[in-house]
Short mmCIF file of C-alpha atoms in Angstrom, two decimals:
data_model
loop_
_atom_site.label_atom_id
_atom_site.label_comp_id
_atom_site.label_asym_id
_atom_site.label_seq_id
_atom_site.Cartn_x
_atom_site.Cartn_y
_atom_site.Cartn_z
CA MET A 1 9.80 -5.89 -35.29
CA ALA A 2 6.41 -6.96 -36.33
CA ASN A 3 5.22 -8.90 -33.30
CA LEU A 4 6.13 -5.52 -31.04
CA MET A 5 3.42 -3.84 -33.36
CA TYR A 6 0.09 -3.81 -31.29
CA ASP A 7 -3.17 -3.25 -32.66
CA SER A 8 -4.03 -0.20 -31.05
CA MET A 9 -1.92 3.04 -32.57
CA GLY A 10 -1.01 3.68 -28.70
CA GLY A 11 1.34 0.83 -28.82
CA VAL A 12 2.77 2.08 -32.01
CA LYS A 13 3.14 5.39 -30.70
CA ARG A 14 4.48 4.01 -27.04
CA ILE A 15 7.29 2.37 -29.15
CA LEU A 16 8.07 5.52 -31.06
CA GLU A 17 8.63 7.32 -27.81
CA ILE A 18 10.85 4.95 -26.20
CA VAL A 19 13.08 4.73 -29.54
CA LYS A 20 13.02 8.58 -29.79
CA THR A 21 14.09 8.54 -25.82
CA LEU A 22 17.16 5.49 -26.64
CA SER A 23 18.66 7.63 -29.26
CA ARG A 24 18.99 10.67 -27.56
CA TYR A 25 20.91 8.97 -25.30
CA ASN A 26 23.48 7.18 -27.44
CA LEU A 27 23.26 3.85 -25.58
CA GLY A 28 26.26 2.63 -27.51
CA GLU A 29 28.49 5.19 -25.78
CA GLY A 30 27.60 3.99 -22.42
CA LEU A 31 25.59 5.96 -19.98
CA THR A 32 27.03 7.18 -16.56
CA PRO A 33 24.90 6.77 -13.14
CA ASP A 34 23.85 10.41 -13.63
CA ARG A 35 22.56 10.00 -17.29
CA PHE A 36 20.99 6.77 -16.65
CA CYS A 37 18.76 7.77 -14.20
CA GLU A 38 17.58 10.73 -16.47
CA MET A 39 16.92 8.04 -19.26
CA LEU A 40 14.90 6.11 -17.03
CA LYS A 41 12.82 8.92 -15.41
CA GLU A 42 12.18 10.37 -19.21
CA LEU A 43 10.85 7.01 -20.00
CA GLY A 44 8.09 6.83 -17.54
CA PRO A 45 7.03 5.26 -14.43
CA THR A 46 7.86 1.53 -15.76
CA TYR A 47 11.13 2.34 -16.14
CA VAL A 48 11.52 4.36 -12.75
CA LYS A 49 10.23 1.10 -11.33
CA ILE A 50 12.81 -1.22 -13.14
CA GLY A 51 15.77 1.52 -11.66
CA GLN A 52 14.39 0.68 -8.26
CA LEU A 53 14.01 -2.53 -8.55
CA LEU A 54 17.66 -2.58 -9.87
CA SER A 55 18.69 -0.46 -7.51
CA MET A 56 18.59 -3.11 -5.01
CA HIS A 57 20.76 -5.50 -7.08
CA PRO A 58 24.22 -4.63 -6.03
CA GLU A 59 25.55 -8.15 -7.60
CA ILE A 60 24.10 -6.93 -10.95
CA VAL A 61 24.69 -3.06 -10.93
CA PRO A 62 27.93 -1.47 -10.14
CA PRO A 63 27.69 0.08 -6.86
CA GLU A 64 27.95 3.66 -8.18
CA TYR A 65 25.01 2.78 -10.12
CA CYS A 66 22.82 1.28 -7.16
CA LYS A 67 23.61 4.81 -5.20
CA LYS A 68 22.19 7.00 -7.80
CA LEU A 69 19.19 4.39 -8.76
CA GLU A 70 18.00 4.79 -5.15
CA SER A 71 17.11 8.56 -5.65
CA LEU A 72 14.22 6.93 -8.04
CA ARG A 73 12.73 5.72 -5.17
CA THR A 74 11.51 9.46 -4.41
CA SER A 75 12.01 10.82 -7.59
CA ALA A 76 8.78 11.55 -10.02
CA THR A 77 7.08 14.05 -11.77
CA HIS A 78 4.44 15.83 -9.52
CA LEU A 79 0.49 15.67 -10.42
CA VAL A 80 -0.67 18.78 -10.39
CA THR A 81 -3.88 19.59 -7.45
CA VAL A 82 -6.51 19.74 -10.35
CA GLN A 83 -5.30 16.39 -11.50
CA ILE A 84 -5.34 14.92 -8.17
CA LYS A 85 -8.82 16.31 -7.34
CA GLU A 86 -10.29 15.29 -10.52
CA ILE A 87 -9.09 11.73 -9.78
CA ILE A 88 -10.92 11.43 -6.61
CA SER A 89 -14.37 12.92 -8.21
CA GLU A 90 -13.69 10.37 -10.24
CA GLU A 91 -13.05 7.36 -8.17
CA TYR A 92 -15.84 8.26 -5.84
CA GLY A 93 -18.72 9.31 -8.61
CA ARG A 94 -18.92 12.56 -6.60
CA PRO A 95 -17.19 15.89 -6.46
CA TRP A 96 -13.97 16.04 -4.20
CA ASN A 97 -15.28 18.93 -1.97
CA THR A 98 -18.09 16.44 -0.95
CA VAL A 99 -15.26 13.75 0.46
CA PHE A 100 -13.03 16.50 1.76
CA SER A 101 -12.84 19.99 2.91
CA ARG A 102 -9.33 20.85 1.68
CA ILE A 103 -6.85 19.49 -0.23
CA MET A 104 -3.03 20.61 0.48
CA PRO A 105 -1.58 21.58 -2.95
CA ILE A 106 2.10 20.51 -2.24
CA PRO A 107 2.23 16.63 -2.29
CA LEU A 108 3.93 15.01 1.01
CA GLY A 109 5.38 12.69 -1.38
CA SER A 110 5.40 11.65 -5.21
CA ALA A 111 6.51 8.36 -6.77
CA SER A 112 6.18 6.62 -9.38
CA ILE A 113 2.64 4.84 -8.49
CA ALA A 114 1.24 7.60 -6.85
CA GLN A 115 1.30 10.75 -4.83
CA VAL A 116 0.53 11.53 -1.24
CA HIS A 117 -1.26 14.81 -0.39
CA GLU A 118 -2.14 16.52 2.79
CA ALA A 119 -6.14 16.66 3.31
CA TYR A 120 -8.79 17.78 5.69
CA LEU A 121 -12.28 15.78 5.99
CA PRO A 122 -15.62 17.71 6.73
CA ASP A 123 -15.23 17.66 10.35
CA GLY A 124 -11.93 18.99 10.22
CA THR A 125 -9.86 15.62 10.38
CA ARG A 126 -6.24 15.98 9.02
CA VAL A 127 -5.59 13.02 6.86
CA ALA A 128 -2.73 11.70 4.23
CA VAL A 129 -4.56 10.81 1.02
CA LYS A 130 -2.74 8.40 -1.22
CA VAL A 131 -3.58 8.84 -4.88
CA GLN A 132 -2.90 6.47 -7.69
CA ARG A 133 -1.67 7.75 -10.94
CA PRO A 134 -4.18 7.91 -13.91
CA ASP A 135 -4.19 4.97 -16.42
CA ILE A 136 -0.79 3.83 -14.38
CA TYR A 137 -2.04 0.27 -14.49
CA ASP A 138 -2.63 0.20 -18.13
CA THR A 139 0.95 2.01 -18.95
CA MET A 140 2.83 -0.37 -16.99
CA GLU A 141 1.09 -3.45 -18.20
CA ARG A 142 1.67 -2.56 -21.92
CA ASP A 143 5.06 -1.54 -21.16
CA ILE A 144 5.92 -4.70 -19.81
CA LYS A 145 4.70 -6.30 -22.73
CA LEU A 146 6.87 -4.22 -25.13
CA LEU A 147 9.92 -4.55 -23.02
CA LYS A 148 9.53 -8.38 -23.16
CA SER A 149 8.89 -8.85 -26.57
CA ALA A 150 12.17 -6.59 -27.43
CA LEU A 151 14.12 -8.95 -25.40
CA GLY A 152 12.95 -11.75 -27.38
CA ILE A 153 13.85 -10.26 -30.27
CA VAL A 154 17.58 -9.26 -29.47
CA LYS A 155 17.82 -12.66 -27.51
CA LEU A 156 18.94 -10.74 -24.59
CA LYS A 157 17.76 -13.30 -21.52
CA LYS A 158 20.74 -12.83 -18.94
CA ILE A 159 22.69 -10.34 -17.70
CA ASN A 160 26.41 -11.30 -16.60
CA ASP A 161 24.68 -14.50 -16.91
CA VAL A 162 23.12 -14.11 -13.32
CA MET A 163 19.90 -11.85 -13.61
CA ASP A 164 17.17 -13.38 -15.83
CA LEU A 165 15.05 -10.68 -17.56
CA GLY A 166 12.23 -12.01 -18.18
CA ASP A 167 11.66 -13.40 -14.57
CA THR A 168 13.09 -9.66 -13.40
CA LEU A 169 10.07 -7.94 -15.10
CA ASP A 170 7.79 -10.56 -14.07
CA GLU A 171 8.86 -10.05 -10.48
CA MET A 172 8.58 -6.37 -10.99
CA TRP A 173 4.89 -6.50 -12.36
CA GLN A 174 3.78 -8.83 -9.63
CA VAL A 175 5.75 -6.41 -7.10
CA ALA A 176 3.66 -3.69 -8.85
CA GLN A 177 0.55 -4.73 -9.10
CA GLN A 178 0.60 -5.48 -5.32
CA GLU A 179 1.57 -1.93 -4.67
CA MET A 180 -1.16 -0.72 -6.87
CA ASP A 181 -3.89 -2.58 -5.04
CA PHE A 182 -4.52 0.15 -2.33
CA LEU A 183 -7.00 -2.17 -0.46
CA ARG A 184 -4.11 -4.65 -0.25
CA GLU A 185 -1.86 -2.01 1.42
CA ALA A 186 -5.12 -1.09 3.62
CA GLU A 187 -4.76 -4.60 4.79
CA ASN A 188 -1.12 -4.96 5.49
CA ILE A 189 -1.52 -1.86 7.55
CA ARG A 190 -3.85 -3.43 9.45
CA ARG A 191 -1.84 -6.79 9.95
CA LEU A 192 1.21 -4.36 10.96
CA ARG A 193 -1.19 -2.52 13.37
CA LYS A 194 -1.91 -5.97 15.11
CA ASN A 195 1.55 -7.25 15.38
CA ILE A 196 2.58 -3.91 17.09
CA GLU A 197 -0.24 -3.57 19.82
CA GLY A 198 1.44 -3.22 23.17
CA ILE A 199 4.40 -1.53 21.88
CA LYS A 200 4.56 2.07 22.96
CA TYR A 201 7.43 3.07 20.68
CA VAL A 202 6.06 2.09 17.44
CA TYR A 203 3.16 2.87 15.19
CA CYS A 204 1.44 2.71 11.92
CA PRO A 205 -1.28 5.22 11.01
CA LYS A 206 -5.16 4.20 11.08
CA VAL A 207 -6.96 3.55 7.93
CA PHE A 208 -10.24 5.19 7.27
CA ASP A 209 -11.67 2.16 5.65
CA GLU A 210 -14.89 3.74 4.38
CA LEU A 211 -12.89 6.34 1.92
CA THR A 212 -10.38 3.69 0.79
CA THR A 213 -10.50 2.15 -2.67
CA LYS A 214 -8.23 0.29 -5.07
CA ASN A 215 -6.72 3.51 -6.07
CA ILE A 216 -7.31 5.99 -2.98
CA LEU A 217 -5.86 5.13 0.46
CA VAL A 218 -6.97 7.34 2.99
CA MET A 219 -4.69 7.46 6.23
CA GLU A 220 -4.26 9.03 9.92
CA TYR A 221 -1.84 12.07 8.97
CA ILE A 222 1.68 11.49 10.35
CA GLY A 223 4.00 14.76 10.71
CA GLY A 224 6.88 14.47 12.63
CA CYS A 225 10.34 13.98 10.69
CA GLU A 226 12.47 11.25 8.71
CA LEU A 227 14.26 8.51 10.73
CA ASN A 228 17.67 9.75 9.36
CA ASP A 229 17.15 13.41 10.44
CA THR A 230 19.21 13.87 12.83
CA GLU A 231 19.33 17.46 13.20
CA ALA A 232 15.45 17.32 13.81
CA LEU A 233 15.60 14.52 16.00
CA LEU A 234 18.10 16.35 18.63
CA ARG A 235 16.35 19.67 18.56
CA ASP A 236 13.12 18.06 19.46
CA GLY A 237 14.98 15.77 22.50
CA TYR A 238 15.43 12.48 21.16
CA ASP A 239 18.08 10.12 21.92
CA VAL A 240 19.36 9.25 18.56
CA SER A 241 20.89 5.88 19.83
CA GLU A 242 17.84 5.21 21.32
CA VAL A 243 15.48 5.62 18.38
CA CYS A 244 18.29 3.74 16.35
CA THR A 245 18.06 0.66 18.74
CA LYS A 246 14.51 0.44 18.93
CA PHE A 247 14.49 0.78 15.47
CA ILE A 248 16.33 -2.12 14.79
CA ASN A 249 14.85 -4.28 17.61
CA ASN A 250 11.30 -3.80 16.12
CA TYR A 251 12.70 -4.53 12.55
CA ILE A 252 14.14 -7.89 13.69
CA LYS A 253 10.84 -8.77 15.53
CA GLN A 254 8.86 -8.07 12.19
CA PHE A 255 10.68 -10.88 10.33
CA ALA A 256 12.16 -13.12 12.96
CA GLU A 257 9.24 -13.26 14.98
CA ASP A 258 5.76 -11.73 13.01
CA HIS A 259 7.43 -13.10 9.72
CA PHE A 260 5.72 -10.20 8.12
CA PHE A 261 8.22 -7.03 7.50
CA HIS A 262 8.18 -4.12 5.55
CA ALA A 263 10.30 -4.20 2.45
CA ASP A 264 11.82 -1.23 1.82
CA PRO A 265 12.47 0.18 5.25
CA HIS A 266 14.15 3.57 3.90
CA PRO A 267 14.33 6.81 5.86
CA GLY A 268 11.62 8.42 3.79
CA ASN A 269 8.90 5.88 4.78
CA ILE A 270 9.88 5.92 8.59
CA HIS A 271 8.89 8.77 10.67
CA VAL A 272 9.64 9.78 14.67
CA GLU A 273 6.66 11.90 16.13
CA ASN A 274 5.12 11.82 19.74
CA GLY A 275 7.75 9.66 21.08
CA ARG A 276 6.80 7.06 18.35
CA ILE A 277 8.93 5.15 15.32
CA VAL A 278 5.99 5.42 12.85
CA TRP A 279 5.93 2.84 9.71
CA LEU A 280 4.67 4.37 6.29
CA ASP A 281 4.23 3.34 2.86
CA LEU A 282 3.37 -0.76 3.47
CA GLY A 283 2.45 -1.12 -0.14
CA MET A 284 5.41 -3.84 -0.67
CA MET A 285 5.62 -5.95 2.38
CA GLY A 286 7.60 -9.37 2.89
CA THR A 287 6.22 -12.60 4.57
CA LEU A 288 8.12 -15.73 5.75
CA THR A 289 7.44 -19.04 5.96
CA GLU A 290 8.48 -20.99 9.35
CA ASP A 291 11.00 -22.90 7.88
CA GLY A 292 12.34 -19.68 6.01
CA ALA A 293 12.29 -17.63 9.19
CA GLU A 294 14.05 -20.45 11.39
CA LEU A 295 16.98 -20.74 8.90
CA ILE A 296 17.32 -16.84 8.89
CA LYS A 297 17.73 -16.84 12.53
CA VAL A 298 20.46 -19.53 11.98
CA CYS A 299 22.41 -17.92 9.86
CA MET A 300 21.83 -14.41 12.04
CA ARG A 301 23.43 -16.36 15.12
CA ALA A 302 26.03 -17.54 13.26
CA ILE A 303 26.95 -14.08 12.02
CA VAL A 304 26.83 -13.30 15.98
CA THR A 305 29.14 -16.01 17.11
CA ASN A 306 31.24 -15.88 14.15
CA ASP A 307 30.28 -19.23 13.26
CA HIS A 308 31.59 -20.51 9.53
CA ILE A 309 30.05 -23.73 9.72
CA SER A 310 26.42 -22.87 10.67
CA PHE A 311 26.23 -20.37 8.47
CA ALA A 312 27.87 -21.93 5.43
CA ASP A 313 25.34 -24.79 6.39
CA ALA A 314 22.29 -22.51 6.65
CA VAL A 315 22.98 -20.93 3.45
CA MET A 316 23.04 -24.21 1.68
CA ARG A 317 19.56 -25.27 3.15
CA ILE A 318 17.94 -22.02 2.35
CA CYS A 319 19.32 -21.54 -1.31
CA GLU A 320 19.36 -24.22 -4.06
CA THR A 321 22.36 -25.81 -4.12
CA PRO A 322 24.46 -28.66 -6.10
CA GLU A 323 24.86 -31.96 -5.10
CA ASN A 324 28.91 -31.73 -6.43
CA ILE A 325 29.29 -28.26 -4.38
CA ASP A 326 32.86 -28.29 -3.28
CA ARG A 327 32.07 -27.71 0.57
CA ASP A 328 35.48 -27.59 1.83
CA GLY A 329 35.88 -24.65 -0.20
CA PHE A 330 32.61 -23.13 0.64
CA TYR A 331 33.21 -23.13 4.24
CA ALA A 332 36.43 -21.54 3.69
CA SER A 333 34.97 -18.76 1.64
CA MET A 334 32.51 -18.37 4.42
CA ARG A 335 34.99 -18.21 7.38
CA ALA A 336 36.88 -15.39 5.32
CA TYR A 337 33.45 -13.41 4.94
CA LEU A 338 32.34 -13.44 8.45
CA ASP A 339 36.20 -12.38 9.76
CA LYS A 340 35.94 -9.63 6.94
CA TYR A 341 32.63 -8.20 8.43
CA ARG A 342 33.19 -8.95 11.96
CA ILE A 343 36.52 -6.42 12.18
CA ILE A 344 34.74 -3.63 10.44
CA THR A 345 32.32 -1.45 11.67
CA MET A 346 29.29 0.13 9.82
CA GLU A 347 30.97 3.32 9.82
CA GLU A 348 34.11 1.82 7.76
CA MET A 349 32.10 0.35 5.32
CA SER A 350 32.14 1.80 1.76
CA SER A 351 28.61 0.32 1.10
CA THR A 352 26.27 -1.23 3.42
CA VAL A 353 24.96 -3.51 0.62
CA ASP A 354 28.78 -4.67 0.54
CA ILE A 355 27.88 -7.65 2.96
CA PHE A 356 24.81 -8.94 1.11
CA SER A 357 26.73 -8.41 -2.43
CA ASP A 358 29.75 -10.06 -1.09
CA LEU A 359 27.51 -13.14 0.18
CA TYR A 360 25.71 -13.69 -3.34
CA GLN A 361 28.99 -13.44 -5.16
CA ILE A 362 30.68 -16.12 -2.98
CA SER A 363 27.07 -18.42 -3.25
CA LEU A 364 27.22 -17.90 -7.40
CA ARG A 365 30.91 -18.91 -7.44
CA TYR A 366 29.72 -22.38 -5.81
CA GLY A 367 26.60 -22.65 -8.14
CA ILE A 368 24.40 -21.78 -5.44
CA ARG A 369 21.11 -19.89 -6.21
CA THR A 370 19.19 -18.30 -4.21
CA PRO A 371 15.40 -18.50 -4.11
CA ARG A 372 13.34 -15.68 -5.03
CA SER A 373 11.37 -16.15 -1.87
CA MET A 374 14.17 -14.90 -0.11
CA THR A 375 15.30 -12.09 -2.44
CA MET A 376 13.07 -9.72 -0.61
CA PHE A 377 14.16 -10.32 2.78
CA TRP A 378 17.87 -9.85 2.12
CA ARG A 379 17.05 -6.80 0.17
CA SER A 380 14.95 -5.37 2.75
CA ILE A 381 18.12 -5.86 5.36
CA SER A 382 20.37 -3.91 2.92
CA ILE A 383 18.24 -1.12 3.40
CA MET A 384 17.58 -1.32 6.87
CA GLU A 385 21.33 -1.40 7.47
CA GLY A 386 21.81 1.25 5.03
CA THR A 387 19.27 3.51 7.40
CA VAL A 388 21.00 2.43 10.61
CA SER A 389 23.99 3.41 9.06
CA GLN A 390 23.09 7.03 8.16
CA LEU A 391 21.47 7.32 11.69
CA ALA A 392 24.39 6.11 13.89
CA PRO A 393 27.33 4.78 12.16
CA GLU A 394 28.58 3.74 15.47
CA THR A 395 25.75 1.45 16.06
CA ASP A 396 26.66 -2.14 17.12
CA LEU A 397 24.45 -3.96 15.09
CA SER A 398 25.84 -7.30 15.96
CA THR A 399 25.35 -6.67 19.72
CA ILE A 400 21.58 -5.75 19.06
CA ILE A 401 20.81 -8.85 17.14
CA GLY A 402 22.47 -11.11 19.71
CA ARG A 403 20.29 -9.47 22.25
CA HIS A 404 17.05 -10.42 20.07
CA LEU A 405 18.16 -13.72 19.36
CA ALA A 406 18.60 -14.64 23.55
CA ALA A 407 15.08 -12.97 23.74
CA GLN A 408 13.72 -15.47 21.45
CA SER A 409 15.32 -18.56 23.86
CA MET A 410 18.36 -18.94 21.48
CA VAL A 411 20.57 -19.19 24.38
CA GLY A 412 20.46 -21.41 27.07
CA GLY A 413 20.82 -21.91 30.87
CA ILE A 414 19.91 -18.72 33.75
CA ALA A 415 21.76 -15.98 31.55
CA GLY A 416 19.48 -16.80 28.45
CA SER A 417 16.04 -16.73 30.65
CA ILE A 418 16.94 -13.38 31.98
CA THR A 419 17.89 -12.11 29.01
CA LYS A 420 14.70 -13.08 27.70
CA LYS A 421 12.20 -11.52 30.52
CA VAL A 422 14.35 -7.84 29.76
CA SER A 423 14.57 -8.26 26.41
CA HIS A 424 11.09 -9.39 25.68
CA ARG A 425 9.49 -6.72 27.78
CA ARG A 426 11.64 -3.87 25.91
CA LEU A 427 10.61 -5.18 22.83
CA VAL A 428 6.82 -5.44 23.39
CA SER A 429 5.93 -3.20 25.85
CA GLY A 430 8.72 -1.01 26.43
CA GLU A 431 8.38 2.63 27.09
CA ALA A 432 7.58 5.49 24.05
CA LEU A 433 11.07 7.24 22.94
CA SER A 434 12.29 9.72 25.25
CA TYR A 435 11.95 13.42 23.95
CA ASN A 436 11.48 17.08 24.79
CA ASP A 437 13.77 16.46 27.69
CA SER A 438 11.31 14.23 29.61
CA PRO A 439 12.45 11.68 31.78
CA ARG A 440 13.84 8.33 30.46
CA PRO A 441 12.53 5.05 31.76
CA VAL A 442 14.98 2.85 33.82
CA GLU A 443 13.82 -0.46 31.55
CA ASP A 444 16.73 -2.27 33.49
CA GLU A 445 15.93 -1.84 37.04
CA VAL A 446 12.31 -3.37 36.67
CA PRO A 447 12.11 -6.51 39.22
CA ILE A 448 12.68 -9.91 36.99
CA GLU A 449 10.53 -12.58 37.54
CA GLU A 450 11.31 -16.20 38.77
CA GLU A 451 10.48 -19.04 36.33
#
């Protein structure tokens, strides 16, 4: 235990807090999903972040735990307004009310790393202020060190011989550090805004650069409703099917064309306002290399065409594959896998993450290891599918993906050329979402220019 004891009393105190909390939950008797989440929240931000990460690993954690752990994405203790004002004053080096005329007391959102408040600038401009929790960086860094040391003592390195806990903690800490740098998030916002220029049905709030620091992010205020608030969408006159289709189109564009995509596209991070789908919370973004993006598109095309050979080959190229792999067996498993999900609609699936959990388990069975660079992509697609299944379970995701692939010249001949022109216009310059009984644009009737 000696190597766990840090020189500072703060480290010793933290260890005692962790031990006391764990003892109250009687880990030896097992934990229900509810109690597991409660324990993580009580342990603090670092452990909440671990729970968030685990919720995206259905290949490790049982589905019922994954589902419950998802609640940690929006579950956090609120900082009171006095604390928020103190943090702002300290960060800017001047009283908060010289920067903002008013800060609303009820947060728009509260997470393990930061809290967001509606506020007003002196000129009356309405903004959203994202404020980092005090001492969160030092607390998380310390807790990561404690956990890694503890893993060494108990000689617990892997779960189910799959997840390397040391690597998982390293990955979590790397992601957390990126999320805690709001200057980086501001750059992510600028990059996404550039990528969606000309797309009338998509938006991303602008950043007030002169007020943004590493610990405070000031953005344009976004209202509207969350993407999956069907009641609000219908009340405002939106066509839910149109909203869902355009959301999918833009998300596919992000990773297939831009190679820069939102890594956590759950409904809380996506609003619909003024005829636009608005992307929020860009602290965690994914990137793909040209080769990685191309291989993923090959996989997507194989799913659409039910081509298990191409699909299996693409998976083996993307991932780390043993030389002595049983190729015939793997091809057969991929055929059974595609057949299973070809005949099941999203509404019939017990869980949208099953698709990737099954793929992971099949690959693992044949000794195929998914590279860490692809993990964020697979997780984000799983989250996106979950969002779509909530919004419009009847959505034919395969058809939408197929149209997008056609728009990228992945089909040939005259039909491919025509589809490319129609789809590209919809994706890049399509009209804003119809709402409040406004007339719907008839995009299909726009003439198609000859090659």
